[in-house]
Coordinates of C-alpha atoms and ligand atoms in Angstrom, one line a residue:
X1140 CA 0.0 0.0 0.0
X1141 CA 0.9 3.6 -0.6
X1142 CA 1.1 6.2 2.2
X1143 CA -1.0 8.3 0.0
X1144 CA -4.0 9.6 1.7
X1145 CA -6.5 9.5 -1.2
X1146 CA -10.2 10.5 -1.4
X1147 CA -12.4 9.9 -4.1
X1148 CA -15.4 12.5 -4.0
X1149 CA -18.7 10.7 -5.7
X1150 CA -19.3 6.7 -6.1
X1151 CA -21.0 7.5 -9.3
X1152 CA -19.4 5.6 -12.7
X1153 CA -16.7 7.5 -12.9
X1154 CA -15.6 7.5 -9.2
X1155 CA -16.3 3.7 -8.6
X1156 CA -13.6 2.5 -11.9
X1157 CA -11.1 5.3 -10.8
X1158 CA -11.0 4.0 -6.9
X1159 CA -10.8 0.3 -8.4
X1160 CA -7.8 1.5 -10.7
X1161 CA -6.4 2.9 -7.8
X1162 CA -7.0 0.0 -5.4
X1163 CA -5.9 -2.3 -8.0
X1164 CA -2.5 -0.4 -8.1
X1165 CA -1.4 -0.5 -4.1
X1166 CA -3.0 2.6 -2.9
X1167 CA -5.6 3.1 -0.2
X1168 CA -8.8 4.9 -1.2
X1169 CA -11.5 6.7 0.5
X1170 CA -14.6 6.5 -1.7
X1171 CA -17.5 9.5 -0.9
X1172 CA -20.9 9.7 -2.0
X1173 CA -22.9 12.1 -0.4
X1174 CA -26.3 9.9 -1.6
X1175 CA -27.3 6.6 0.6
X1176 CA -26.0 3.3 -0.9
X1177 CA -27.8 2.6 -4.3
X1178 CA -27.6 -1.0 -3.5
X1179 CA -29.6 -0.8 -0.3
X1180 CA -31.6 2.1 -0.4
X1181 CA -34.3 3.5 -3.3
X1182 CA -33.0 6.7 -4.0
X1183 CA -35.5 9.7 -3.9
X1184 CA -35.7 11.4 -7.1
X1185 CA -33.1 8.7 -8.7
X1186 CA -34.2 8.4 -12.3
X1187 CA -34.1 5.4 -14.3
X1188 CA -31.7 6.7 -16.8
X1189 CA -30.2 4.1 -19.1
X1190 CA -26.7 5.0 -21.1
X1191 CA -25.3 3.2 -24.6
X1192 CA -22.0 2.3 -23.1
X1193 CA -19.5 2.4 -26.5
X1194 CA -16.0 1.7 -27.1
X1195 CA -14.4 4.2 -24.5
X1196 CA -16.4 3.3 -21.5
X1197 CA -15.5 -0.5 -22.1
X1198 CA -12.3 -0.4 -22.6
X1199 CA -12.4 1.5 -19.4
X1200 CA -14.2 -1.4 -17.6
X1201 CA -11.8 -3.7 -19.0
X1202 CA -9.1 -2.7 -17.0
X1203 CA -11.1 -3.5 -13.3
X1204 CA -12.1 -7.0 -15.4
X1205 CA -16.0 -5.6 -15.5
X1206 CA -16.6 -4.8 -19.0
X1207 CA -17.9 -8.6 -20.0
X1208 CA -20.4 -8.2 -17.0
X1209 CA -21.2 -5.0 -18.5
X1210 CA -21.7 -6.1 -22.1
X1211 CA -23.9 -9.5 -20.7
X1212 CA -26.2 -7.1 -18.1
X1213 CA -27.0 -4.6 -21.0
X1214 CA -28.8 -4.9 -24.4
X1215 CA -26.9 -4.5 -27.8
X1216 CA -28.4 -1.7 -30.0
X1217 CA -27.1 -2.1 -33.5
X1218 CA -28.3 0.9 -35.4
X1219 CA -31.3 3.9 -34.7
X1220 CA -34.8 3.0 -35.9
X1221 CA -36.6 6.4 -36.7
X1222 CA -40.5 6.9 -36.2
X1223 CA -42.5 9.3 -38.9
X1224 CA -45.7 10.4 -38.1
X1225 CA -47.3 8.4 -40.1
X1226 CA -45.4 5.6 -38.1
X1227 CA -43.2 4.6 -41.0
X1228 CA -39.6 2.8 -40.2
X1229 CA -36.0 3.8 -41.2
X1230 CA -33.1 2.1 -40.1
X1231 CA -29.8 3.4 -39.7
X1232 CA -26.8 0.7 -38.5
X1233 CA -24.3 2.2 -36.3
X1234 CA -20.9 1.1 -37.6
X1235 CA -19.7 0.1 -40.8
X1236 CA -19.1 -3.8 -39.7
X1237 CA -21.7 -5.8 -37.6
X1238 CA -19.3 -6.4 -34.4
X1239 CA -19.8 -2.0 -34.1
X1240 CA -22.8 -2.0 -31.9
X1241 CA -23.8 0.1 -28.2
X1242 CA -24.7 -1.5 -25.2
X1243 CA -27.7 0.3 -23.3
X1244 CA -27.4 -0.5 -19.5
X1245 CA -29.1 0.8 -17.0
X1246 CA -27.5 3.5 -15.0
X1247 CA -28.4 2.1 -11.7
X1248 CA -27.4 -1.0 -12.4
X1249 CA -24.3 -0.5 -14.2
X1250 CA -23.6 1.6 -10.5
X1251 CA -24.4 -1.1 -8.4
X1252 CA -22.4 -3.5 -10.3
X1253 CA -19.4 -0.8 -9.8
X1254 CA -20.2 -0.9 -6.4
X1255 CA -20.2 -4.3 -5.9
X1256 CA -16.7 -4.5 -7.0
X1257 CA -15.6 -1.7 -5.1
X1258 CA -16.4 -3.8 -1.9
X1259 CA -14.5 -6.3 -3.1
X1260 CA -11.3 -4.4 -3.1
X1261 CA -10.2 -4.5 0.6
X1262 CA -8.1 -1.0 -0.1
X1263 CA -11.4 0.8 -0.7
X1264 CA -13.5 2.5 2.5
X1265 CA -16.9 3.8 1.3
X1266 CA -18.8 5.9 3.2
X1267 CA -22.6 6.5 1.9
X1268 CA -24.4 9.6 3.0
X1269 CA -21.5 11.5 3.2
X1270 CA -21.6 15.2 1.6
X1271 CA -19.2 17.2 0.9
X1272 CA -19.3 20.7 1.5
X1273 CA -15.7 22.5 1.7
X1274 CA -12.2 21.5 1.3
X1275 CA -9.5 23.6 2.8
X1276 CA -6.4 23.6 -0.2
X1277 CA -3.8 24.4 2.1
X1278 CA -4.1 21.5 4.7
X1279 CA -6.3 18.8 2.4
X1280 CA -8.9 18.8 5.2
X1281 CA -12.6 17.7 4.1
X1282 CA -15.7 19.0 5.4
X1283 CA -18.3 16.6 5.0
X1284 CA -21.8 16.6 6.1
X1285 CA -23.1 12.7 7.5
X1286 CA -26.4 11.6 6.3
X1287 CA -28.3 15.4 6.5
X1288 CA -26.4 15.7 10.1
X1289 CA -23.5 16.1 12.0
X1290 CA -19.8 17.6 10.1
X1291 CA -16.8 15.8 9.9
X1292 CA -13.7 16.4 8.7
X1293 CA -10.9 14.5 7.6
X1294 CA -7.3 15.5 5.7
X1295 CA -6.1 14.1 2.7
X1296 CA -2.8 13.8 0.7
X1297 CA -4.8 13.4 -2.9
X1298 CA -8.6 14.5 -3.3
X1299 CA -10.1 13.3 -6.6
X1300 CA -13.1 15.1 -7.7
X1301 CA -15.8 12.5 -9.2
X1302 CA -18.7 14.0 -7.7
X1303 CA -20.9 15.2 -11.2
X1304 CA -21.7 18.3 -13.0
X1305 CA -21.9 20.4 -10.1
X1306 CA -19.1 19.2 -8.2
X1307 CA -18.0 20.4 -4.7
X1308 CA -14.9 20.0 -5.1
X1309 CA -14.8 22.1 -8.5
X1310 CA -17.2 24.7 -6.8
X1311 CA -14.1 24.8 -4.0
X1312 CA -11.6 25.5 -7.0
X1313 CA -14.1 28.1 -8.6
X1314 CA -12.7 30.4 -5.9
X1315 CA -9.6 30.1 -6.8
X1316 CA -7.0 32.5 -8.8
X1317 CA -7.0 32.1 -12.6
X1318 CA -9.8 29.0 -12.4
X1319 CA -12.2 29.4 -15.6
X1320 CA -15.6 28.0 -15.6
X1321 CA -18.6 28.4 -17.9
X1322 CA -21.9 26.4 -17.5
X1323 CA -24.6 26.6 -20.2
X1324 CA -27.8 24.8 -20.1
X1325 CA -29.8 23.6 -22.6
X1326 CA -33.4 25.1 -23.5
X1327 CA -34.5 22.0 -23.9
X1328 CA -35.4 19.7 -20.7
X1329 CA -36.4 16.2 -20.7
X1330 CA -38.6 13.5 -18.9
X1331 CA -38.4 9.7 -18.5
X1332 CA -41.3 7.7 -19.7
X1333 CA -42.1 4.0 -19.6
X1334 CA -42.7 1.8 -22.3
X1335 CA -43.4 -1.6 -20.9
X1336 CA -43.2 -5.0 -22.2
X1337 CA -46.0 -6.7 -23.9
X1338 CA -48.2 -8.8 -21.7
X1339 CA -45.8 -12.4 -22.5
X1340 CA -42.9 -10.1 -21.2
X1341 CA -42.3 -9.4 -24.9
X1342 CA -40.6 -6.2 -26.7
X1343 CA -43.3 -4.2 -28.3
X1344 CA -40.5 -2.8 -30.8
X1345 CA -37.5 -4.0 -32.4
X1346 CA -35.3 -4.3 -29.2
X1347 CA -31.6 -4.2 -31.1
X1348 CA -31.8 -0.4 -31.5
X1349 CA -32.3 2.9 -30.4
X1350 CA -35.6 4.1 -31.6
X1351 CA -36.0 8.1 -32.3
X1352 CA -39.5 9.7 -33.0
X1353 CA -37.2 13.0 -35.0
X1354 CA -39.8 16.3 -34.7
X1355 CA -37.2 19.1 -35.0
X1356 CA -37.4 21.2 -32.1
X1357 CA -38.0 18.1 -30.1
X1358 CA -37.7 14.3 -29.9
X1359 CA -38.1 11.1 -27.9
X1360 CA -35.7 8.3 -28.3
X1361 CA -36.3 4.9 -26.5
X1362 CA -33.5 2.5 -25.3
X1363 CA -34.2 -1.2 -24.5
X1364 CA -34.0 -2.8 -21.6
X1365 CA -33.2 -6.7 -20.8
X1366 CA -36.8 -7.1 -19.0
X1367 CA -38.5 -6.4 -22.3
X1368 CA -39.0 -2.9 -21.6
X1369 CA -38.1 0.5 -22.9
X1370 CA -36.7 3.4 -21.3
X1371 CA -37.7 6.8 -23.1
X1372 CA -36.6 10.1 -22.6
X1373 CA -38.8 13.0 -24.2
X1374 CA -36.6 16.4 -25.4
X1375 CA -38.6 19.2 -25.3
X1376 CA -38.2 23.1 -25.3
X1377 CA -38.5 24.7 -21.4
X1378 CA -40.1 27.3 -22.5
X1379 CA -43.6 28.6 -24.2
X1380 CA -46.3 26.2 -23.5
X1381 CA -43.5 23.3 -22.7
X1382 CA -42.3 20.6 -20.5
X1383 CA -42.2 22.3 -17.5
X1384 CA -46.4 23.4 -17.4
X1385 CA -47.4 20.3 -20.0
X1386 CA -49.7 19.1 -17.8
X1387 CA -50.4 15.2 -17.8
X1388 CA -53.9 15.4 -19.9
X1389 CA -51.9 18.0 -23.0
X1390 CA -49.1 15.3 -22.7
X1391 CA -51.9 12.9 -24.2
X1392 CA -52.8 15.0 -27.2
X1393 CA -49.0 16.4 -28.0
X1394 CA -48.1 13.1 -27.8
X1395 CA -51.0 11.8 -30.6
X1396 CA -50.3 14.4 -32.8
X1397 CA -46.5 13.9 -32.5
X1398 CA -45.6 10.2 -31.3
X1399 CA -48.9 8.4 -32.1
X1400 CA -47.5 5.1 -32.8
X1401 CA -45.7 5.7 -29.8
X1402 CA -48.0 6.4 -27.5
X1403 CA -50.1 3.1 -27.9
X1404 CA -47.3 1.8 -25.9
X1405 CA -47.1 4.2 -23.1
X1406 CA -50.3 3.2 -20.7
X1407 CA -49.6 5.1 -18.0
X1408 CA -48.4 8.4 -19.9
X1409 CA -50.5 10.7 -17.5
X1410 CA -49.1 9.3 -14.2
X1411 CA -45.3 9.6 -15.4
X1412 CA -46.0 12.8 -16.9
X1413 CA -46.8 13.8 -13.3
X1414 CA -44.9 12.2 -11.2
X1415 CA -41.2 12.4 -13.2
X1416 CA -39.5 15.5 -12.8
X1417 CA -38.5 17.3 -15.6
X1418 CA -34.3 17.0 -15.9
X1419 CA -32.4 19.9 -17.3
X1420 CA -29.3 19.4 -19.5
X1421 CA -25.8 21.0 -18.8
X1422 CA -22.7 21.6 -20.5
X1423 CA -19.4 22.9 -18.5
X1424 CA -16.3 23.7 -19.0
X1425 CA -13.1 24.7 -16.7
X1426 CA -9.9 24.8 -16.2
X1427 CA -7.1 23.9 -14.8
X1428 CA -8.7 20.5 -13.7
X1429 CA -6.2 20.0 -11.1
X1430 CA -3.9 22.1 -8.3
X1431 CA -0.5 20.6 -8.6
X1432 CA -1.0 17.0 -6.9
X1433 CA -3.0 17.5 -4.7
X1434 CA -6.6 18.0 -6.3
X1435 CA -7.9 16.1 -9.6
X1436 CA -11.6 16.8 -11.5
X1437 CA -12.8 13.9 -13.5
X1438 CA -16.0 13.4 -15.7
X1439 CA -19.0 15.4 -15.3
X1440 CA -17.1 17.3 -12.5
X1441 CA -14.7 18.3 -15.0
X1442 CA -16.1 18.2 -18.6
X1443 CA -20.6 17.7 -18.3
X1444 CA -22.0 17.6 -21.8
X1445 CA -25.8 16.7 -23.1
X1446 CA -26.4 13.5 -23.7
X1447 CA -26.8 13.5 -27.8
X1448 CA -23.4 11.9 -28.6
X1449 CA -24.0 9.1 -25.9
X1450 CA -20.8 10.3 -24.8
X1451 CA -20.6 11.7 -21.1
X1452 CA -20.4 8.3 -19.0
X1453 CA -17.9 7.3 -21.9
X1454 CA -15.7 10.2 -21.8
X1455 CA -15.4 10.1 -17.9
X1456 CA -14.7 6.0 -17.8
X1457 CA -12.1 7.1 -20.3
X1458 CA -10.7 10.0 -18.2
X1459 CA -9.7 7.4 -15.7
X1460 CA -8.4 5.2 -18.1
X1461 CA -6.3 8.1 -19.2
X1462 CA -5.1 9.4 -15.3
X1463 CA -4.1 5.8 -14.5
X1464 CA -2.2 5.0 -17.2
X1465 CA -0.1 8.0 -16.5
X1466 CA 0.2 7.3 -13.3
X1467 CA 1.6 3.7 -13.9
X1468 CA 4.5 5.7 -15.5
X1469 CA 5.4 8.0 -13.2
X1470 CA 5.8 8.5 -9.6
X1471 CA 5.3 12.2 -10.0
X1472 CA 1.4 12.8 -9.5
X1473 CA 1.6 16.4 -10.4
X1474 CA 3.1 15.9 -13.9
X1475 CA 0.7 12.9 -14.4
X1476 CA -2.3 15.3 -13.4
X1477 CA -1.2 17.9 -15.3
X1478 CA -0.4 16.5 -18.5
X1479 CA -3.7 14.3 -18.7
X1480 CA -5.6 17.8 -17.6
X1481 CA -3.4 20.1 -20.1
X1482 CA -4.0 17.0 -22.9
X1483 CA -7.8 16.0 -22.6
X1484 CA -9.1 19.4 -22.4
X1485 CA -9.3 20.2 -25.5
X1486 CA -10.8 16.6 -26.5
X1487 CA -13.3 17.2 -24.0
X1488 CA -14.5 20.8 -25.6
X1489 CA -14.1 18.8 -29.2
X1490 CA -16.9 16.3 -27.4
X1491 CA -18.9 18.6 -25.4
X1492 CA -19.2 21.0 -29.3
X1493 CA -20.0 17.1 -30.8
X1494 CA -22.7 16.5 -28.3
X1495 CA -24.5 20.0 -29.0
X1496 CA -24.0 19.3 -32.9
X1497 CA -25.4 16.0 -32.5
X1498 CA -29.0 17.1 -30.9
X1499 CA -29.5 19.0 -33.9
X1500 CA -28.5 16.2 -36.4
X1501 CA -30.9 13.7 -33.7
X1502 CA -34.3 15.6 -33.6
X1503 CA -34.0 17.1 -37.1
X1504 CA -31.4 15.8 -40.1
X1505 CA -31.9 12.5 -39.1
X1506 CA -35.2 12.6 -40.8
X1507 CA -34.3 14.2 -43.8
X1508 CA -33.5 12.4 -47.4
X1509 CA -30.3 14.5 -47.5
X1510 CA -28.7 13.1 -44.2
X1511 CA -29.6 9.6 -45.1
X1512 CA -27.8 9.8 -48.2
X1513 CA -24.8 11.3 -46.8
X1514 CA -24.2 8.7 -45.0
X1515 CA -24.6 6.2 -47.5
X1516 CA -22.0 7.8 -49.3
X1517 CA -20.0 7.9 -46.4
X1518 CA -20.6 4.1 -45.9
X1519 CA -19.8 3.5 -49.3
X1520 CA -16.5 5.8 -48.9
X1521 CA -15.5 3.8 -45.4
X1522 CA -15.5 0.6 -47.4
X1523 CA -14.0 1.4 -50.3
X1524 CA -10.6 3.2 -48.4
X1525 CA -11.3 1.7 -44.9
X1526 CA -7.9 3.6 -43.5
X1527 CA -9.0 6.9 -45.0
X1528 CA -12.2 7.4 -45.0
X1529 CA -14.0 6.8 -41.7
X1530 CA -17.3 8.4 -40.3
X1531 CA -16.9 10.5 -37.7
X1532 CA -19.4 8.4 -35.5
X1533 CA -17.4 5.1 -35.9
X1534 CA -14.7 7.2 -34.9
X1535 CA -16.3 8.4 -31.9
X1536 CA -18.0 5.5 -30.8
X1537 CA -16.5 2.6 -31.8
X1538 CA -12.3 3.8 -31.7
X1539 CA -10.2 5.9 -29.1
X1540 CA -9.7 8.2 -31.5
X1541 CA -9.4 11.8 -29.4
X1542 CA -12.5 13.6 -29.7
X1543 CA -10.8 16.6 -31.2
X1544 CA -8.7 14.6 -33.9
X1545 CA -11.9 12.7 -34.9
X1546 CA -13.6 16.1 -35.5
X1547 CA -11.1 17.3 -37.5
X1548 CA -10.6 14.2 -39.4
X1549 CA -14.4 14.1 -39.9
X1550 CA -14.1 17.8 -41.2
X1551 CA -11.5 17.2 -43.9
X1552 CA -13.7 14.0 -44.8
X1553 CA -17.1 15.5 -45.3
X1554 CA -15.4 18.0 -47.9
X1555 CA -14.1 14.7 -49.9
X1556 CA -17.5 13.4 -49.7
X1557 CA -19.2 16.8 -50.9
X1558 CA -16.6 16.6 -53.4
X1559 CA -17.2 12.9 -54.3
X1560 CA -21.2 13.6 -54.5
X1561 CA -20.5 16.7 -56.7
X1562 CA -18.4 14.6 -58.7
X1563 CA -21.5 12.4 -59.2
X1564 CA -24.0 14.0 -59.8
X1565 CA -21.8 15.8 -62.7
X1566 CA -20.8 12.6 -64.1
X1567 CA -24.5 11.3 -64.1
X1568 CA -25.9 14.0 -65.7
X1569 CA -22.8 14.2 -68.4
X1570 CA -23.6 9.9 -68.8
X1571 CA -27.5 11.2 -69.3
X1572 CA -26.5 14.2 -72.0
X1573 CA -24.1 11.2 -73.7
X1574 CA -27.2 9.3 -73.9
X1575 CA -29.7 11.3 -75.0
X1576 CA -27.4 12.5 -77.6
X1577 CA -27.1 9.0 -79.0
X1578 CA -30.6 8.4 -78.6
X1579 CA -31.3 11.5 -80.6
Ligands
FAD807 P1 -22.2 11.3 -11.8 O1 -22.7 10.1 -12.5 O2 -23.0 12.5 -11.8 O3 -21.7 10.9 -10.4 C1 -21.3 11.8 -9.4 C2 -21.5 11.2 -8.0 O4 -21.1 12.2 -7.1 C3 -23.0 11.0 -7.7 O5 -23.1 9.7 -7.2 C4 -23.3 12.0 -6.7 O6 -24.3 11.7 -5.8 C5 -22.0 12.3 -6.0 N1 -21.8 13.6 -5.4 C6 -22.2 14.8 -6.0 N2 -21.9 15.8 -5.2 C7 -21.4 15.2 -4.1 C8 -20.9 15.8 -2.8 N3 -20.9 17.1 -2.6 N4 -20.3 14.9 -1.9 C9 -20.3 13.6 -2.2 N5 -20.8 13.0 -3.3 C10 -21.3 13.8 -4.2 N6 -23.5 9.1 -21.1 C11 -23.1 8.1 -21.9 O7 -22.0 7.8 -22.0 N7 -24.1 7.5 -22.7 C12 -25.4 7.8 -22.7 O8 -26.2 7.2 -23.4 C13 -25.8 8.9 -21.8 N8 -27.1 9.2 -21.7 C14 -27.5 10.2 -20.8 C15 -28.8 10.6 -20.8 C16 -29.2 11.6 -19.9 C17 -30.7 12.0 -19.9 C18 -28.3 12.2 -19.1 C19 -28.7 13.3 -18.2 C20 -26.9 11.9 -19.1 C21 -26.5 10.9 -20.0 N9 -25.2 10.5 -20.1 C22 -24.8 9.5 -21.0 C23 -24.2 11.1 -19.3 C24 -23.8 10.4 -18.1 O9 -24.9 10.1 -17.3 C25 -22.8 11.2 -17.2 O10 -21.8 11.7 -18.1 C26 -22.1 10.3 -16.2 O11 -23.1 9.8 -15.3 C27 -21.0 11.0 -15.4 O12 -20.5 10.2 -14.5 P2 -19.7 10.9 -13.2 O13 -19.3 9.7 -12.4 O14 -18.7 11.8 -13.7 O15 -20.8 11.8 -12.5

């Protein structure tokens, strides 16, 4: 064991893999989370969010030995099945080979799974119900708050801040000298809603893809669930007449003249329109994400994005992926921290840019004959030069690829392609004057 004191604020999915990575490596770890044990306890106001673990986050898991037990408790979603109005069907695949395909899990489950092997590694103390309020920088003491009650405090060597988009310990480096930090939040809000299985325990849709009901300024996408069940999330503007008023009867109507086909399959849409509260969506972005080596931000703590690219639980398994492999190199924690913070910033504003892009593209190309046959011809492009030419999803999803170098890439790519469909188009209509001419 290291003499290390080392704290690791949140046991969210982030916070569990890093205190594993650390345990696994020698060190001690105290593992925080202000929120009772998600294992034991039914968490008020917990959500039933699920995530499409990709590439990133599993090759995170791999390295505690979880990401098979991942893979087997979720449900492969190959490609996005989009809803019309009418209730017409288009399928997209995901990749451009049939292994390329998400896993949907479900949030609390993938967390108690985390937690599960947490307890397993004798070097990690958790401590449920413990908040954290302050740190003091100069002496590494924590103030925490125990289940709504008493403070305690204890010091540490190495504080890692897991703890989510609105992070204690980032708040505690907000007032800090020269510490940047921008929040922005979405105008759009969403809500969890239900769709069960059929009466034989049955998927009432196809259950190997992500279903999206596209209606440009909003959207509902639905991810399966091993039970037979969907989870949905509906995207809606805040404002106007929106989500925040919609009461549960207006739900009904919106959703018949907007999601008809899905709607049939939501029976209790008035109750979980009441009863689910209506989640807001964040994007931050700071910086420095560490003080020398004594203080650490990772994930939603230090980089929150929306959830369009199916990126953010992704980003931050990789984060910790990325810190521990740095640290298995050196001894010196402040060069480790600093490189990985000075070298993923940038890839984590690429993503969080992606993410915003990508709602867009969700609610509103998606639907559109143009976008479909873009990505044809990108399709068509990845398989004729595989090395070359590669959509800048695959690259996202399915590679580690930095964010930022996948954007760019992507960038110089889609001007080939606008070049290639130019090309095309010229050449069939010069084939079709040829033609005509001979025909004539
Ligand atoms: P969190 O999961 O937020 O965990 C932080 C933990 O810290 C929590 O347990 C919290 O209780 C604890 N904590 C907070 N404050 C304190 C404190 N003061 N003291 C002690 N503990 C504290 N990502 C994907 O990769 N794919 C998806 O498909 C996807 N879909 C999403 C859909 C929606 C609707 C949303 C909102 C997000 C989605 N995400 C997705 C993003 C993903 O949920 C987050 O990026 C991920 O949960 C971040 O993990 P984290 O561990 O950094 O933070």
């Amino acid at each position: 064991m290291s003499d290390r004191r080392i704290a690791v604020i949140g046991a969210g999915l982030t916070g569990t893999v890093l205190a594993m990575g650390l345990a696994d490596r020698g060190h001690a770890v105290h593992l925080v989370e202000r929120r009772p044990d998600p294992r034991r306890a039914h968490v008020d106001g917990d959500r039933s969010i699920n995530l499409a673990l990709s590439h990133r986050g599993l090759s995170a898991l791999a390295k505690v030995g979880l990401d098979r037990q991942v893979v087997d408790m979720g449900t492969p979603m190959r490609g996005r099945i989009m809803h019309d109005r009418a209730g017409d069907l288009t399928y997209q695949p995901y990749g451009t080979v049939p292994e390329h395909h998400l896993v949907s899990v479900s949030r609390n489950g993938l967390n108690s799974l985390l937690l599960d092997g947490c307890e397993l590694r004798p070097g990690i103390e958790m401590s449920f119900g413990h908040r954290v309020l302050d740190l003091d920088l100069d002496t590494g003491t924590i103030e925490m708050q125990v289940d709504g009650g008493a403070d305690v405090h204890r010091r540490y060597d190495v504080v890692f801040g897991a703890d989510g988009a609105f992070s204690a310990v980032r708040q505690r480096l907000q007032r800090t000298a020269n510490f940047d930090f921008e929040q922005d939040f979405l105008e759009h809000g969403y809500k969890e809603l239900t769709i069960p299985s059929a009466a034989d325990g049955s998927y009432q849709m196809e259950p190997e893809a992500l279903h999206i009901w596209p209606r440009r300024s909003h959207m509902l996408i639905a991810l399966p669930n091993p039970d037979g069940s969907f989870t949905g999330t509906l995207f809606w503007p805040l404002e106007g007449d929106r989500l925040r008023d919609l009461d549960a009867g207006r739900a009904r109507d919106l959703f018949a003249d907007d999601f008809a086909d899905a709607l049939e399959l939501i029976p209790d849409l008035e109750e979980e329109f009441r009863d689910h509260p209506v989640g807001n969506l964040v994007t931050t972005r700071c910086a420095p994400w560490n003080l020398d080596d004594r203080i650490l931000l990772v994930g939603d703590a230090a980089h929150a994005v929306v959830p369009f690219y199916g990126q953010g639980a992704n980003a931050g398994l990789e984060d910790v992926e990325l810190v521990l492999d740095r640290l298995d190199t050196t001894d010196d924690w402040e060069r480790a921290f600093a490189d990985f913070a000075v070298s993923r910033k940038p890839h984590a504003d690429a993503l969080a840019q992606l993410a915003l892009d990508n709602y867009v593209e969700m609610r509103d190309h998606v639907a559109s004959r143009w976008f479909l046959w873009r990505q044809r011809i990108e399709r068509w492009l990845h398989r004729l030069l595989p090395h070359q030419f590669v959509p800048l999803y695959t690259m996202v999803t399915f590679t580690s690829t930095p964010y930022a170098d996948a954007a760019e890439r992507a960038r110089r790519q889609q001007r080939i392609a606008g070049v290639v469909a130019v090309t095309l188009v010229l050449v069939a209509v010069l084939v079709l004057i040829v033609v005509l001419a001979l025909v004539r």
